[in-house]
Each structure stands twice: as structure tokens, then as C-alpha cells.
mmCIF file of C-alpha atoms and ligand atoms in Angstrom:
data_model
loop_
_atom_site.group_PDB
_atom_site.id
_atom_site.type_symbol
_atom_site.label_atom_id
_atom_site.label_comp_id
_atom_site.label_asym_id
_atom_site.label_seq_id
_atom_site.Cartn_x
_atom_site.Cartn_y
_atom_site.Cartn_z
ATOM 1 C CA UNK A 1 8.866 95.287 63.329
ATOM 2 C CA UNK A 2 10.191 92.239 65.096
ATOM 3 C CA UNK A 3 9.159 88.781 63.931
ATOM 4 C CA UNK A 4 8.263 87.856 67.506
ATOM 5 C CA UNK A 5 4.551 87.191 68.038
ATOM 6 C CA UNK A 6 2.410 90.171 68.926
ATOM 7 C CA UNK A 7 -0.564 90.395 71.228
ATOM 8 C CA UNK A 8 -3.590 91.977 69.572
ATOM 9 C CA UNK A 9 -6.439 93.479 71.535
ATOM 10 C CA UNK A 10 -9.600 95.313 70.516
ATOM 11 C CA UNK A 11 -11.431 97.587 72.924
ATOM 12 C CA UNK A 12 -14.967 96.535 72.081
ATOM 13 C CA UNK A 13 -16.424 99.467 74.008
ATOM 14 C CA UNK A 14 -14.718 101.820 71.552
ATOM 15 C CA UNK A 15 -15.133 99.792 68.344
ATOM 16 C CA UNK A 16 -17.838 101.152 66.039
ATOM 17 C CA UNK A 17 -17.853 98.069 63.818
ATOM 18 C CA UNK A 18 -16.617 99.739 60.649
ATOM 19 C CA UNK A 19 -14.898 96.548 59.559
ATOM 20 C CA UNK A 20 -11.875 98.422 58.227
ATOM 21 C CA UNK A 21 -9.445 96.420 60.308
ATOM 22 C CA UNK A 22 -10.858 93.015 59.370
ATOM 23 C CA UNK A 23 -10.616 93.914 55.686
ATOM 24 C CA UNK A 24 -7.076 95.230 56.094
ATOM 25 C CA UNK A 25 -5.671 92.421 58.253
ATOM 26 C CA UNK A 26 -7.947 89.394 57.814
ATOM 27 C CA UNK A 27 -5.217 87.076 59.098
ATOM 28 C CA UNK A 28 -5.426 88.679 62.532
ATOM 29 C CA UNK A 29 -8.789 90.427 62.924
ATOM 30 C CA UNK A 30 -12.398 89.618 62.218
ATOM 31 C CA UNK A 31 -15.809 91.123 62.775
ATOM 32 C CA UNK A 32 -17.477 89.084 65.503
ATOM 33 C CA UNK A 33 -21.140 88.158 65.641
ATOM 34 C CA UNK A 34 -21.806 91.190 67.866
ATOM 35 C CA UNK A 35 -20.685 93.482 65.059
ATOM 36 C CA UNK A 36 -17.462 94.481 66.787
ATOM 37 C CA UNK A 37 -13.964 93.573 65.727
ATOM 38 C CA UNK A 38 -12.078 90.877 67.567
ATOM 39 C CA UNK A 39 -8.641 89.320 67.268
ATOM 40 C CA UNK A 40 -8.585 85.848 65.735
ATOM 41 C CA UNK A 41 -6.334 84.732 68.566
ATOM 42 C CA UNK A 42 -4.456 86.085 71.561
ATOM 43 C CA UNK A 43 -1.297 86.401 69.507
ATOM 44 C CA UNK A 44 -0.588 87.004 65.846
ATOM 45 C CA UNK A 45 2.298 87.187 63.440
ATOM 46 C CA UNK A 46 3.360 90.805 62.999
ATOM 47 C CA UNK A 47 2.716 92.242 59.568
ATOM 48 C CA UNK A 48 2.485 95.569 57.799
ATOM 49 C CA UNK A 49 -1.235 94.919 57.308
ATOM 50 C CA UNK A 50 -1.780 94.480 61.032
ATOM 51 C CA UNK A 51 0.150 97.655 61.806
ATOM 52 C CA UNK A 52 -1.882 99.502 59.183
ATOM 53 C CA UNK A 53 -5.130 98.168 60.636
ATOM 54 C CA UNK A 54 -4.231 99.414 64.102
ATOM 55 C CA UNK A 55 -3.177 102.806 62.791
ATOM 56 C CA UNK A 56 -6.233 103.326 60.568
ATOM 57 C CA UNK A 57 -8.860 102.452 63.181
ATOM 58 C CA UNK A 58 -10.932 105.640 63.477
ATOM 59 C CA UNK A 59 -11.459 105.223 67.229
ATOM 60 C CA UNK A 60 -8.029 103.801 68.155
ATOM 61 C CA UNK A 61 -9.601 100.631 69.513
ATOM 62 C CA UNK A 62 -6.802 98.299 68.410
ATOM 63 C CA UNK A 63 -3.541 97.753 70.258
ATOM 64 C CA UNK A 64 -0.694 95.648 68.918
ATOM 65 C CA UNK A 65 1.903 94.864 71.558
ATOM 66 C CA UNK A 66 5.034 92.766 71.734
ATOM 67 C CA UNK A 67 3.724 89.503 73.181
ATOM 68 C CA UNK A 68 6.537 89.186 75.706
ATOM 69 C CA UNK A 69 7.498 92.703 76.696
ATOM 70 C CA UNK A 70 4.115 94.381 76.266
ATOM 71 C CA UNK A 71 5.726 97.208 74.289
ATOM 72 C CA UNK A 72 3.123 99.054 72.220
ATOM 73 C CA UNK A 73 4.027 98.537 68.563
ATOM 74 C CA UNK A 74 0.929 100.007 66.915
ATOM 75 C CA UNK A 75 -0.596 102.443 66.778
ATOM 76 C CA UNK A 76 2.393 104.722 67.271
ATOM 77 C CA UNK A 77 2.479 108.228 65.910
HETATM 78 S S1 LIG B 101 -11.253 99.580 62.469
HETATM 79 FE FE1 LIG B 101 -11.595 100.028 64.642
HETATM 80 S S2 LIG B 101 -13.739 100.678 64.757
HETATM 81 FE FE2 LIG B 101 -13.479 99.650 62.776
HETATM 82 S S3 LIG B 101 -14.077 97.498 63.186
HETATM 83 FE FE3 LIG B 101 -11.841 97.658 63.482
HETATM 84 S S4 LIG B 101 -11.566 98.036 65.706
HETATM 85 FE FE4 LIG B 101 -13.703 98.491 65.181
#
């Protein structure tokens, strides 16, 4: 994965609040007060943990995209 910043989004309508992602990538994701996951900021540093978090989400609520091009980096199958 490129070292360029990535844009992280969470579809809160899909999130079931399992907390898996926040435990896997605490530098980029957190559980918000509403019990749903949320990115810590609009962009993040790419990491294996962040990729893993996006790929392990049971409802595919997380998208990690290249911050400039919008290319979907995770999840990819
Ligand atoms: S892993 Fe998916 S469902 Fe679980 S808290 Fe994170 S975004 Fe929500």
C-alpha cells in the first residue's frame, strides 16, 4: 500500500457496533458515543492494521480510499 494518506469512511447505517475495527486499528478508528465506529479523522496513515480492520468488518461498513485519487484500497477481495 502506498504511503500517501488514505481517506477512511464508516457507513454508520451499516455498522453494528462490534468494535472489531477500533480494536484492530485504534490509530484510525474509534467507537463513537452512539455506539458506531467512526474514523478519528478524515484522513489516516495507511497501515496493515487499517487494511485488516476494513477487511474484517462483518458488514463491510468501512472503506479505505486513496485520499487523492479515491481508489478503493480496502476492502478488496
Ligand atoms: S468492524 Fe464494522 S460493524 Fe464492527 S464497529 Fe467496525 S465498522 Fe462497525
